[in-house]
Each structure stands twice: as structure tokens, then as C-alpha cells.
Coordinates of C-alpha atoms in Angstrom, one line a residue:
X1 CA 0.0 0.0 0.0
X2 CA 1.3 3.4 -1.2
X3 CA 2.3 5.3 1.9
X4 CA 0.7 8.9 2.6
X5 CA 2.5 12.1 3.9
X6 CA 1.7 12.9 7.3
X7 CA 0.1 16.0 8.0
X8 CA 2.6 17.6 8.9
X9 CA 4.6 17.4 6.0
X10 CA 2.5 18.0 3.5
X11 CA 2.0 21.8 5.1
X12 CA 5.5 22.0 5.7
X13 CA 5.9 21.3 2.0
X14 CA 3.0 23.5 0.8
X15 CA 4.6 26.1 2.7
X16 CA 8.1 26.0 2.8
X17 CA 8.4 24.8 -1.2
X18 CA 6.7 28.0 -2.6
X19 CA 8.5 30.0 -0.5
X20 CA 12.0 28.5 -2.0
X21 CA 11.0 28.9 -5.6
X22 CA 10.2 32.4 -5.0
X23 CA 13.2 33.1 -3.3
X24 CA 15.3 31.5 -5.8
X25 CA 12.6 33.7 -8.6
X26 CA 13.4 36.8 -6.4
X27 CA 17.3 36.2 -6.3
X28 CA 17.1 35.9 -10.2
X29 CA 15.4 38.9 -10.6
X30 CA 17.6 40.9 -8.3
X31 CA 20.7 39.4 -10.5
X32 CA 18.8 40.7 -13.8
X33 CA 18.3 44.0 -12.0
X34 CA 21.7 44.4 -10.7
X35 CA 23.3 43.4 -14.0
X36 CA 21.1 46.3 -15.8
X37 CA 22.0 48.4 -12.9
X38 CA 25.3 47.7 -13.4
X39 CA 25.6 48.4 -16.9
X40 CA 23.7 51.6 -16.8
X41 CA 26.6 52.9 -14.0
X42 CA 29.3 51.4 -16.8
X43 CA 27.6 53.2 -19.9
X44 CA 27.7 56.6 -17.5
X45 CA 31.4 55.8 -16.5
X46 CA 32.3 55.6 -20.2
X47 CA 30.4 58.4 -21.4
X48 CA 32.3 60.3 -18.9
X49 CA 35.7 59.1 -19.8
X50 CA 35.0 59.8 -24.0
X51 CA 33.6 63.1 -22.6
X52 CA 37.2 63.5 -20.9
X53 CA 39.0 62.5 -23.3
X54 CA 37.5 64.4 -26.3
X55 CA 38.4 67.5 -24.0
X56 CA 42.2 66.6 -24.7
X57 CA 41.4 67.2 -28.2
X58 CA 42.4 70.8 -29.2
X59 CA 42.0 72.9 -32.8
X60 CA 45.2 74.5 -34.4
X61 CA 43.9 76.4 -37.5
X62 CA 42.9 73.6 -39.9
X63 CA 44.5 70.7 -37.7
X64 CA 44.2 70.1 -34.3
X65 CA 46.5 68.6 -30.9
X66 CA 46.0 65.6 -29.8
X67 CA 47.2 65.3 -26.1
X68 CA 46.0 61.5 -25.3
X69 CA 48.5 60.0 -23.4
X70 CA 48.5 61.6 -19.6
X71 CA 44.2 61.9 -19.9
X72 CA 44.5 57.9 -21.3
X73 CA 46.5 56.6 -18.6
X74 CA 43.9 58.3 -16.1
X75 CA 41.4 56.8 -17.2
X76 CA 43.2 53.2 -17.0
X77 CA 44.6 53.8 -13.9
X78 CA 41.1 54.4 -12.5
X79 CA 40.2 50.8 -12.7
X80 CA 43.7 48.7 -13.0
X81 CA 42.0 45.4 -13.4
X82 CA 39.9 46.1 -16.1
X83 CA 40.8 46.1 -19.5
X84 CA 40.2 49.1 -21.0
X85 CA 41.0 50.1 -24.9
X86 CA 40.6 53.5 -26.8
X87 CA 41.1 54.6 -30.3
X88 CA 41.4 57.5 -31.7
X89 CA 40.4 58.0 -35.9
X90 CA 40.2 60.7 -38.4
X91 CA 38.5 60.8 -40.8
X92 CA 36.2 58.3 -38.5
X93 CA 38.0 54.9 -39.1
X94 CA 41.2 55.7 -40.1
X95 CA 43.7 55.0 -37.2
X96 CA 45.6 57.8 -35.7
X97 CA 46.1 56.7 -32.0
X98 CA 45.4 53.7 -29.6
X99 CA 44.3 50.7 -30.3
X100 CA 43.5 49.4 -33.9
X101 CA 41.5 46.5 -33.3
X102 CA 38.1 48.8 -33.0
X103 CA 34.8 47.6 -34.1
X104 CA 32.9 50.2 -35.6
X105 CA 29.5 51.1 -34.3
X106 CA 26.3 49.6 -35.2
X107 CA 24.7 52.5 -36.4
X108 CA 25.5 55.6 -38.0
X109 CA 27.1 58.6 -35.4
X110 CA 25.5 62.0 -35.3
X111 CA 28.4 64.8 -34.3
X112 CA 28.5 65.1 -30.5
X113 CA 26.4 62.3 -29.5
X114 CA 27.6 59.6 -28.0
X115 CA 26.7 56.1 -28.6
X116 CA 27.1 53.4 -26.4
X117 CA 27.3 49.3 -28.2
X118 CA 28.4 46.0 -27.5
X119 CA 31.5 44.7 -29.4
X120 CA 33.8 42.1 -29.8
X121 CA 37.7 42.8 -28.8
X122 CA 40.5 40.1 -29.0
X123 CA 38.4 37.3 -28.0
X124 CA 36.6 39.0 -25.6
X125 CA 32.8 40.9 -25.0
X126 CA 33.3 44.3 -24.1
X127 CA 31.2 47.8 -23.8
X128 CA 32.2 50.2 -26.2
X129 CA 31.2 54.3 -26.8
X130 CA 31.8 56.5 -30.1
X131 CA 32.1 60.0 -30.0
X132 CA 32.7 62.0 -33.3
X133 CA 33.8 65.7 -32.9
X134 CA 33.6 68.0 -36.2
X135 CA 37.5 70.3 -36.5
X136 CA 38.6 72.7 -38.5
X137 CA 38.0 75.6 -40.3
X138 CA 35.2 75.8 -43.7
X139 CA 34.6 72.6 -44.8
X140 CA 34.5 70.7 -41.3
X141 CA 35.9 67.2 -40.4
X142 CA 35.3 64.6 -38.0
X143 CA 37.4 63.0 -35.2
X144 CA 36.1 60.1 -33.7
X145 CA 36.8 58.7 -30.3
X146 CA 36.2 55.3 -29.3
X147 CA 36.4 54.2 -25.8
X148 CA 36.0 50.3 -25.0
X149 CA 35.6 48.8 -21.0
X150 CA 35.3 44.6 -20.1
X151 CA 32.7 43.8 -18.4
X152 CA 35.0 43.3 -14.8
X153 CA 33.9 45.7 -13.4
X154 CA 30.3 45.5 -13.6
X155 CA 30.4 41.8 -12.9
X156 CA 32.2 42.7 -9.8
X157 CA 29.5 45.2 -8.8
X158 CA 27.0 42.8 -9.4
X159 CA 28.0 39.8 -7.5
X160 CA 28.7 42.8 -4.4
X161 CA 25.1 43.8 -4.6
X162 CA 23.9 40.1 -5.0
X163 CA 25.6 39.4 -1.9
X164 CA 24.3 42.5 -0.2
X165 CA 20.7 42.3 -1.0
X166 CA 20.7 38.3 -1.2
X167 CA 22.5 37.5 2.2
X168 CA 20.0 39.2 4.4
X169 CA 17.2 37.9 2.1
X170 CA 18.8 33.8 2.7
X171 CA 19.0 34.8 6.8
X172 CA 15.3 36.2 6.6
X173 CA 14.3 33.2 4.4
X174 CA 16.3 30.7 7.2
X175 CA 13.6 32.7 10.3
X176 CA 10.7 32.3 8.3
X177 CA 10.9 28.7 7.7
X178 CA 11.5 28.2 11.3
X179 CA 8.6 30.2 12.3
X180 CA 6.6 27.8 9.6
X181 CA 8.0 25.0 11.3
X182 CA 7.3 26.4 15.2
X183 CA 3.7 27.3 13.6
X184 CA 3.0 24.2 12.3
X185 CA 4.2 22.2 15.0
X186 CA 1.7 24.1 17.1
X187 CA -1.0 24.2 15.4
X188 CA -0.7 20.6 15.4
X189 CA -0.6 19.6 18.8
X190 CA -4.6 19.7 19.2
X191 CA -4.5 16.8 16.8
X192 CA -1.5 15.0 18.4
X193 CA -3.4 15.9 22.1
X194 CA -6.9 14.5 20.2
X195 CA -4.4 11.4 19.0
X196 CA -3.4 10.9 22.5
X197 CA -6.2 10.6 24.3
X198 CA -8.0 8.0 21.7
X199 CA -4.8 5.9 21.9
X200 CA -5.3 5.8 25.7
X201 CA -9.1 4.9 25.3
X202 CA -10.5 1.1 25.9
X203 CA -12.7 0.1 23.2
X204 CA -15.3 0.4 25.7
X205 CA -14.9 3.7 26.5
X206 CA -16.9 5.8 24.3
X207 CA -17.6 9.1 26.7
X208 CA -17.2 12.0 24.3
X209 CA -14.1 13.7 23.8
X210 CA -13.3 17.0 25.2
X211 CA -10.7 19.6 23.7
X212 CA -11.6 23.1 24.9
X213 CA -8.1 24.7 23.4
X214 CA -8.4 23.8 19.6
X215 CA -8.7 25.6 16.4
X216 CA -12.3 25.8 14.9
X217 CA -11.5 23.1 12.3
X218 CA -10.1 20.8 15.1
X219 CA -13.7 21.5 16.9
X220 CA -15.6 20.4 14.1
X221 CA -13.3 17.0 13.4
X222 CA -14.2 16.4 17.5
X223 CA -17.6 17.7 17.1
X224 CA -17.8 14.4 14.4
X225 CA -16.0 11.7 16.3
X226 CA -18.4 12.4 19.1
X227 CA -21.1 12.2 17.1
X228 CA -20.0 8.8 16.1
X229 CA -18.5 7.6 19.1
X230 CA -22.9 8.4 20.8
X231 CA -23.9 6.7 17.8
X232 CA -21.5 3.5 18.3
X233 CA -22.7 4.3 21.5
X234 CA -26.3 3.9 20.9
X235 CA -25.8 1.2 19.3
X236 CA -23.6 -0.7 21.8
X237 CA -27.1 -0.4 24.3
X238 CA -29.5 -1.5 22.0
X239 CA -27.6 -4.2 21.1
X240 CA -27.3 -4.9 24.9
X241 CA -30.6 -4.1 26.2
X242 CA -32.1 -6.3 23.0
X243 CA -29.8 -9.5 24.6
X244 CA -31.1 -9.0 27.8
X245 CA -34.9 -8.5 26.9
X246 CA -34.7 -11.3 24.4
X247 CA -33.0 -13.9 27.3
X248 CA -35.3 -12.6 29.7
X249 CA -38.7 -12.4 27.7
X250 CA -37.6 -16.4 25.9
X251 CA -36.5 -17.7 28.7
X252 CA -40.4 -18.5 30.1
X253 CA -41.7 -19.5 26.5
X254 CA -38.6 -21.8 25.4
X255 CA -39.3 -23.4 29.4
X256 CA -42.9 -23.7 28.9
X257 CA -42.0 -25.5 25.1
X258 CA -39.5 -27.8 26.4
X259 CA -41.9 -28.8 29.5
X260 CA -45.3 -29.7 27.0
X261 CA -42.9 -31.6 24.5
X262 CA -41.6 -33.1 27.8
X263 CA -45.5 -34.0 28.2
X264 CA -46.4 -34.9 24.8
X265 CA -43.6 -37.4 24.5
X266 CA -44.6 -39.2 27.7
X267 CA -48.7 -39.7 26.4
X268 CA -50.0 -42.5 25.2
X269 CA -53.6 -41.0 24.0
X270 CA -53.2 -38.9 20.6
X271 CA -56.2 -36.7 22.1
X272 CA -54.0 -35.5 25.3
X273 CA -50.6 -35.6 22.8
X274 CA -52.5 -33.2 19.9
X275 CA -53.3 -30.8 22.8
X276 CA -50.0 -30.7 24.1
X277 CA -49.0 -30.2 20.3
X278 CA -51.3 -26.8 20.3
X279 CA -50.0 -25.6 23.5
X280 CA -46.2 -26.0 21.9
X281 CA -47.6 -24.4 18.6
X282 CA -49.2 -21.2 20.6
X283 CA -46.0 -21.3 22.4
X284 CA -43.7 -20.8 19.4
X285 CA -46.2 -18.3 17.3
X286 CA -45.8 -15.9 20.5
X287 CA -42.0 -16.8 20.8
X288 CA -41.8 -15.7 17.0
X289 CA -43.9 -12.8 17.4
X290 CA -41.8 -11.8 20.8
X291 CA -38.6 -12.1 19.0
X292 CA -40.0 -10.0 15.9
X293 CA -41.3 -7.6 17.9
X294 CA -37.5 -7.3 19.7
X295 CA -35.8 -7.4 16.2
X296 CA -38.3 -4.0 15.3
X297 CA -37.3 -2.4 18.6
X298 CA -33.8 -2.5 18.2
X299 CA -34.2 -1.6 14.6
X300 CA -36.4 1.5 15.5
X301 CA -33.6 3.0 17.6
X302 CA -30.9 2.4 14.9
X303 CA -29.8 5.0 11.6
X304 CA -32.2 4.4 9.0
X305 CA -32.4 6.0 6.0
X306 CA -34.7 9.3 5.3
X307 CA -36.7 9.9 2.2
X308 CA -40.1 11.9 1.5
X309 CA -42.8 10.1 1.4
X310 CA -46.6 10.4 1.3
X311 CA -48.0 9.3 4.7
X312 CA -51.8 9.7 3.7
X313 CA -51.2 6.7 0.5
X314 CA -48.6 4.7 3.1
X315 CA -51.8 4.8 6.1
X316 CA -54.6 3.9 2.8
X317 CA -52.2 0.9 1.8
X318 CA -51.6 -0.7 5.7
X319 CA -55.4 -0.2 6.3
X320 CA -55.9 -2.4 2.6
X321 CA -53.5 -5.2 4.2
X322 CA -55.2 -5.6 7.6
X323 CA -58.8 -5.9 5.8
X324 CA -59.2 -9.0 5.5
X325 CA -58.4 -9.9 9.2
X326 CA -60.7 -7.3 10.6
X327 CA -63.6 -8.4 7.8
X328 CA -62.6 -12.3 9.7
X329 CA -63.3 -10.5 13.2
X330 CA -66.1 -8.8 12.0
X331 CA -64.5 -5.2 12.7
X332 CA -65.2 -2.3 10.7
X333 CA -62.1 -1.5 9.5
X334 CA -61.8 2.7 8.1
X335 CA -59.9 5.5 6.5
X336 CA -60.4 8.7 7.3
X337 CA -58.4 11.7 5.0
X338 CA -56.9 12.9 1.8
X339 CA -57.0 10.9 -0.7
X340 CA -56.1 13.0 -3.3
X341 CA -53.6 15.8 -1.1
X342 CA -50.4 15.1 -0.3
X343 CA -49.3 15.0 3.1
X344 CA -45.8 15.0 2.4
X345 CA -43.4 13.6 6.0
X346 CA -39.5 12.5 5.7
X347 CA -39.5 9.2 7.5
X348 CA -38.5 5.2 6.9
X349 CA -41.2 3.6 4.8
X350 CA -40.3 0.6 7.0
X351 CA -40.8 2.1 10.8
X352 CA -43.9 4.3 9.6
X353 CA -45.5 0.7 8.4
X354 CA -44.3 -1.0 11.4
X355 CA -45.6 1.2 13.8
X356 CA -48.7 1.7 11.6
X357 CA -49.3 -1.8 11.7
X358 CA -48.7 -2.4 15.7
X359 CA -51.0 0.4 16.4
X360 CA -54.1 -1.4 13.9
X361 CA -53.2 -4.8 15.6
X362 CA -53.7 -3.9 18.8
X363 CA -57.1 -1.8 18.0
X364 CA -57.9 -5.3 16.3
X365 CA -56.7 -7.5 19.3
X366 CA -57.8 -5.4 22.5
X367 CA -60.1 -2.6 20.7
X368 CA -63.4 -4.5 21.0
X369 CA -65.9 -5.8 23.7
X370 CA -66.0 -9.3 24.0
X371 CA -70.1 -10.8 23.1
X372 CA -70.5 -7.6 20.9
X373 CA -72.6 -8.1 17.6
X374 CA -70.6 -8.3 14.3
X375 CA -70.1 -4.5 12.8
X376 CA -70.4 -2.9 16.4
X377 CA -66.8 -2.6 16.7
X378 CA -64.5 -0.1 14.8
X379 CA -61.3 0.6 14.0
X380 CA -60.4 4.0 12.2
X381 CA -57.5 5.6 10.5
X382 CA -57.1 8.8 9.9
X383 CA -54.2 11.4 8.9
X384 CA -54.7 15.2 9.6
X385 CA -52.8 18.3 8.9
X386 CA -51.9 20.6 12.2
X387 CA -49.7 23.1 10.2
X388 CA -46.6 22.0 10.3
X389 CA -47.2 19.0 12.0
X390 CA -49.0 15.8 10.3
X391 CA -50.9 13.3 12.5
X392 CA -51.4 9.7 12.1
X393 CA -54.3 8.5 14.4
X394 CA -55.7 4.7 14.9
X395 CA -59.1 5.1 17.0
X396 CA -61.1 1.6 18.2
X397 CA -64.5 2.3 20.4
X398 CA -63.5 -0.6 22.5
X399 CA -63.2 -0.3 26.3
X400 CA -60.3 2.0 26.6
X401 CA -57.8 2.5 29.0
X402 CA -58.2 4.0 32.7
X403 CA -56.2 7.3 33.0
X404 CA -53.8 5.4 35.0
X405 CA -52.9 2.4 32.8
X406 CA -52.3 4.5 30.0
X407 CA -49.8 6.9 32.0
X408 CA -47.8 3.0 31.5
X409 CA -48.8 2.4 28.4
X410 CA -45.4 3.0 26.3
X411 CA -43.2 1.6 29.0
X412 CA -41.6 -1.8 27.5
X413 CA -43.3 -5.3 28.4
X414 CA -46.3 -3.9 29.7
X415 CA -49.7 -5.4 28.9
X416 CA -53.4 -3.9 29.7
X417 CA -54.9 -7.0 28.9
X418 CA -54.5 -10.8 29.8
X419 CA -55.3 -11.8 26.4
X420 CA -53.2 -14.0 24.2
X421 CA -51.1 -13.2 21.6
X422 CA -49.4 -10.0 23.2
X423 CA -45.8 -9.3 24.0
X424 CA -46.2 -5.8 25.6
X425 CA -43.6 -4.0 22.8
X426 CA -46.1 -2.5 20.3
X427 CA -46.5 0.8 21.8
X428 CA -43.1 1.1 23.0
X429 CA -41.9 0.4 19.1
X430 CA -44.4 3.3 18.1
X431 CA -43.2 5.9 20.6
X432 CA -39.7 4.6 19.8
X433 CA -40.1 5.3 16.1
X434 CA -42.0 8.0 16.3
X435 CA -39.0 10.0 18.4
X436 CA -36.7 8.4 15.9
X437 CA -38.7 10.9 12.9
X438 CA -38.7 13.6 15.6
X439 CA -42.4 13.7 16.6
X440 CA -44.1 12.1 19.6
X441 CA -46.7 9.6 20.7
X442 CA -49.7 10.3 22.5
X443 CA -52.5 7.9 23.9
X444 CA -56.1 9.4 25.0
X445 CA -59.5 8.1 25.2
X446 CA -61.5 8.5 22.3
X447 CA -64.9 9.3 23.2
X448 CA -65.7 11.6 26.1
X449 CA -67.4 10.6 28.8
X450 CA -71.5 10.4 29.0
X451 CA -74.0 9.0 30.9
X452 CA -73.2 5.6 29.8
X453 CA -69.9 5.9 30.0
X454 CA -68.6 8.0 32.8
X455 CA -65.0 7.4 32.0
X456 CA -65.2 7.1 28.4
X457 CA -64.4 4.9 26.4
X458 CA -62.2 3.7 23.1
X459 CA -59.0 4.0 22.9
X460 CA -56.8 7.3 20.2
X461 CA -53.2 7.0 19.7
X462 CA -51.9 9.9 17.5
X463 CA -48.1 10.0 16.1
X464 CA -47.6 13.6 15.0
X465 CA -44.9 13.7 12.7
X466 CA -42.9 17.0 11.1
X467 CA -44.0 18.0 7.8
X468 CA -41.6 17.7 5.1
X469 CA -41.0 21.4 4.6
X470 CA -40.3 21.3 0.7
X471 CA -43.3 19.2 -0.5
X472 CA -43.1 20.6 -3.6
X473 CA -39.4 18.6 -4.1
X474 CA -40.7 15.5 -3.0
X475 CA -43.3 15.5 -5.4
X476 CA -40.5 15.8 -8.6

């Protein structure tokens, strides 16, 4: 596996890398500047030193005195490692004095301006200036003097400044890279601190983490890991509290199982052993409905995935599945709301059936008076819009629950009826998965109390669920 770059590293990289490419960019741009500097200072020096010596040059009537010699070794002397060649010519080209291995200018000369070229002079590059000077009387002629310096000098002035400016510049460059480093290495040590104390976590320690002291960024990385570290959390008690409630809540039934097989296996009459057989069957439907009902609990607590969906078409299609057992039980089984609106929630599909379909079984099981006529007993469902809150409501007219009982209603394993079939989790998976879509589960008597019924009677439980606040999205 290809190894990464820590961290640390990389930064130091991303910051210390552009900074030496721009200093090596900066100390090639201050060579190019100090070279042109350079030169400009060499072209004024020679300009001065023709200037000089075209003073030494003086008319007599219709000829003139050259007096080169003293004014020529001045201006050599001035810089006695540099090689520095003159020539003096009249007419302009033909040699009178100096040195004859002159290049002539690039261009044409006008009289008394100067011009400054590059030229070639015994093997080496050298800068050169041309000065011609009119003479004489009537018909005038030109003198032209040619003054030639190597490039010594400048090269030495050059590699002086570089060193002056550069230096300081390198020493500067040295104390901002440390500073990089001593910034980098503290702005790290959140991290390391964070590393530290997960290294010197159990795996069973999953209290959040707290770093008061940290950058923003570092906040929102622990902000995360404690998010995670409540859901692994979470999930750690479920799991637990769904071994201990299954052991507990089995542990009866599988005795009760192994004791009427014991039973069956020790009749002789196949009367006594088909009735044992039924007892063992019972047994294992409400072992399997038990563990079911666990498997949907822990579920309900655990991260599902959201979507939109249409809670008025999901209540219309559980009501169509539990028809046919409340036409058996001779229940009026009902639908009450839009059928064309859309009541638009973001929930699971999955937990909004489930506890849909816990809440109809019970109004089916426990929602009806036992010796009452065929049709008398009903079952309704019903969804309603309260702004922006949608509720899901299953009503029965059966006897209810007393004020008190249904204060215990949604506590786990509780039962307000002896009757078979019941494990005591239904309502505690609806309130469960109705906090898990951030609503709430309520439980009230459905029909206020009258003559006949002082207390009331039926039995309401409402889910009110968010509304999903761009409908208008789901629907595309």
C-alpha cells in the first residue's frame, strides 16, 4: 500500500516549497536588476571618460593637438583590473592613435552624441562608446573617439550587490521557515493531544471527547468523532438491552415448550398428545412474534435511511392489508383523510408501516368488547394536517384504557390486557419510532365521557410527525 505524507509534511511542503521557488525567482530577478544596474553605472562611466577624453582634443587652425596620453593613462589607472582600450580616428576609421582592433559602431554617429554598443575585442565581450567631434576651419571634419571597457567591473559590482541584498534575504528566508515549522508544530498539537487521548481509550470507553483549546477546524473533526463515538454508542445499548430483553422475555416460553414436549412425548392417548402439540404451537407463534417484535425495537432506535414520502397513500395501503383480518373478526375497519392531497413527511417507509401496523393490531386484538354483535366494533385511521405538523391517528370504540394504565402504556413489556397473543412491545416500538422521525406519541381516550360511560371509552393513539418542509421537491 502506497504510503501517505503525514500531516505535517504536507503543510510543511506547501509552505516551505513555494517559498524557496520564489526566493530563488526573487534572487534571479535581483541578479537581472543588478546586471542592468550595473551596466547603466558602466555606460555613464564611459560616457564620462569619452567626454574626458574628447576635451584633450584641441583645434590648431585647420588641424588640431591631440594630447591622449596623460588623460589615457587616467582613465586606465582608475580601474587597473579592467581592461580598457581607446582609439582615436580621423576621418572616422582611419587609425591615428590607440588601439586598432576597434569595431565600428552599429549605427551611424550623429556629431556630439555619443553612442554606447556591444563589441567584440581580441576574444573578448566588451562595452564600447563613439564619439565623433567636427574640427577645423570651412569645410569641417570629424574625429572620432572610441572608448572600450570589459565587463570586470560590472560583474564585480554585481556579484557585491547580490551578496548585499541576497544575504539578508537567505537569513530572513532561514527565520521564516523556522517560524513555519514552530507554527506548524503548534497548530498541530490539538491533533497530536486528540491522538493521544483516543490511543489511551479502551474500546469500551466511548464518553465524548473534550478539547476546549483547539482551532475551529479541530472543533468540528471532535464535534464528528463524538457524534459517532454516541452513535457507536447507541448502538452498543441496544444491542445490549435487545440481549437482555430477548434472554429474559424467551427464557419463560422456550421453558414452557421444552416442559409440554416433555408432556407430549410421555402420552399415550393422541387426544392429550394433539393438545400438548397446540400448547407447543401457541408457544412458538408468541416466541416468534416476541422475537420480531424485539428485532423491530432495536431496529427503531438504529440509523435508518430518510426519504419523502406520502403518509396519507402509506396509512390507505396498511389499512388495505389488515382488511381482510378485521372483515374475519367482524371489525369495521376505516380511513379517514386525503385521498387526493399530499401529506408529504420524511420518515422510513419501513418504521412508519411497522408502527402503523402495531398500532391497527392492537385496535384489532384489544379494541373491542368481547359478546359484541358483528359491525359494532370499529377501527379507524385517519391522517390530519396541524400546520406543520402531520398526525397519524388509529381510533377503536372498545373499552379503553383507565387514566392510569395508559400513564404505563409505552413503558416496555407492559400489557393492559391478559389476552393471548401480546408481547407488551407494540406501543413502545411506536413511541420509539416516532422519536426516531422527531415527533411524539400520545395515547387518550377516544370518546368523552357520557351517561353511559362515565369514563369514556375507546381508545386514540396519535403519532404527530414534522411536515416535510419542501413538498413541492418530494413530489418531482
Amino acid at each position: 500500500m502506497k504510503s501517505i505524507p503525514s500531516l505535517r509534511r504536507q503543510l510543511l511542503a506547501w509552505l516551505l516549497l513555494p517559498q524557496l521557488v520564489l526566493w530563488l525567482v526573487g534572487g534571479a530577478l535581483t541578479y537581472r536588476i543588478v546586471l542592468i544596474s550595473a551596466e547603466k553605472a558602466l555606460d555613464q562611466s564611459l560616457l564620462q571618460s569619452v567626454r574626458s577624453l574628447a576635451r584633450q582634443v584641441k583645434p590648431i587652425g585647420s588641424g588640431l593637438l591631440v594630447d591622449f596620453p596623460k588623460a589615457a593613462q587616467a582613465i586606465i589607472e582608475e580601474e587597473p583590473e579592467d581592461r580598457v582600450n581607446y582609439m582615436v580616428s580621423s576621418p572616422p576609421g582611419r587609425f591615428l592613435i590607440g588601439n586598432q582592433s576597434f569595431v565600428e559602431p552599429p549605427q551611424p554617429l550623429r556629431p556630439g552624441v555619443p553612442a554606447v554598443y556591444r563589441t567584440e575585442q581580441n576574444g573578448r565581450t566588451m562595452r564600447a562608446v563613439a564619439l565623433d567631434l567636427p574640427y577645423g576651419e570651412g569645410d569641417a571634419q570629424l574625429l572620432r573617439v572610441q572608448l572600450a571597457k570589459s565587463y570586470v567591473a560590472r560583474d564585480r559590482i554585481a556579484r557585491e550587490l547580490i551578496a548585499a541584498l541576497l544575504a539578508p534575504l537567505l537569513v530572513l528566508g532561514l527565520l521564516l521557515s523556522l517560524l513555519v515549522y514552530g507554527g506548524i508544530k503548534r497548530g498541530m498539537q490539538p491533533l497530536t493531544r486528540l491522538e493521544a487521548q483516543l490511543q489511551q481509550r479502551s474500546p469500551q470507553e466511548l464518553t465524548p471527547l473534550e478539547l476546549t483549546t483547539a482551532p475551529s477546524e479541530v472543533h468540528t473533526l471532535l464535534t464528528a468523532i463524538n457524534r459517532l463515538l454516541a452513535s457507536v454508542a447507541r448502538s452498543m445499548v441496544q444491542e445490549k438491552r435487545f440481549i437482555n430483553d430477548a434472554a429474559h422475555q424467551l427464557r419463560t416460553p422456550l421453558a414452557g415448550l421444552i416442559s409440554q414436549t416433555e408432556l407430549a412425548l410421555q402420552e399415550e392417548s393422541p387426544a392429550l398428545i394433539q393438545a400438548r402439540l397446540r400448547k407447543v404451537h401457541a408457544g412458538a407463534l408468541r416466541s416468534a412474534h416476541l422475537l420480531n417484535q424485539l428485532l423491530m425495537l432495536a431496529r427503531s432506535g438504529a440509523d435508518v435511511p430518510m426519504q419523502p414520502l406520502d403518509l396519507g397513500q402509506l396509512a390507505r395501503a396498511v389499512a388495505r392489508e389488515f382488511s381482510p383480518r378485521a372483515i374475519n373478526l367482524g371489525v369495521d375497519l376505516g380511513y379517514e383523510g386525503p385521498d387526493q392531497a399530499w401529506v408529504w413527511v420524511l420518515g422510513s417507509e419501513l418504521l412508519l408501516r411497522e408502527a402503523l401496523g402495531n398500532l391497527i393490531d392492537n385496535a384489532l386484538r384489544y379494541g373491542r368488547k368481547e359478546g359484541d354483535a358483528r359491525g359494532d366494533s370499529t377501527v379507524t385511521i385517519a391522517v390530519l394536517e396541524h400546520g406543520a405538523r402531520i398526525e397519524l391517528r388509529v381510533e377503536d370504540n372498545g373499552p379503553g384504557l383507565d387514566a392510569a394504565l395508559r400513564e404505563q402504556a409505552f413503558e416496555r413489556f407492559w400489557r393492559g390486557s391478559n389476552l393471548p397473543g401480546g408481547c407488551g412491545l407494540g406501543l413502545s416500538i411506536v413511541q420509539e419510532i416516532a422519536r426516531r422521525h422527531g415527533g411524539e406519541a400520545l395515547i387518550e381516550t377516544a370518546q368523552p365521557p357520557s351517561e353511559a360511560h362515565p369514563a369514556g371509552y375507546g381508545l386514540r393513539v396519535r403519532l404527530l410527525l414534522p411536515r416535510l418542509a419542501d413538498a413541492s421537491q418530494a413530489r418531482a
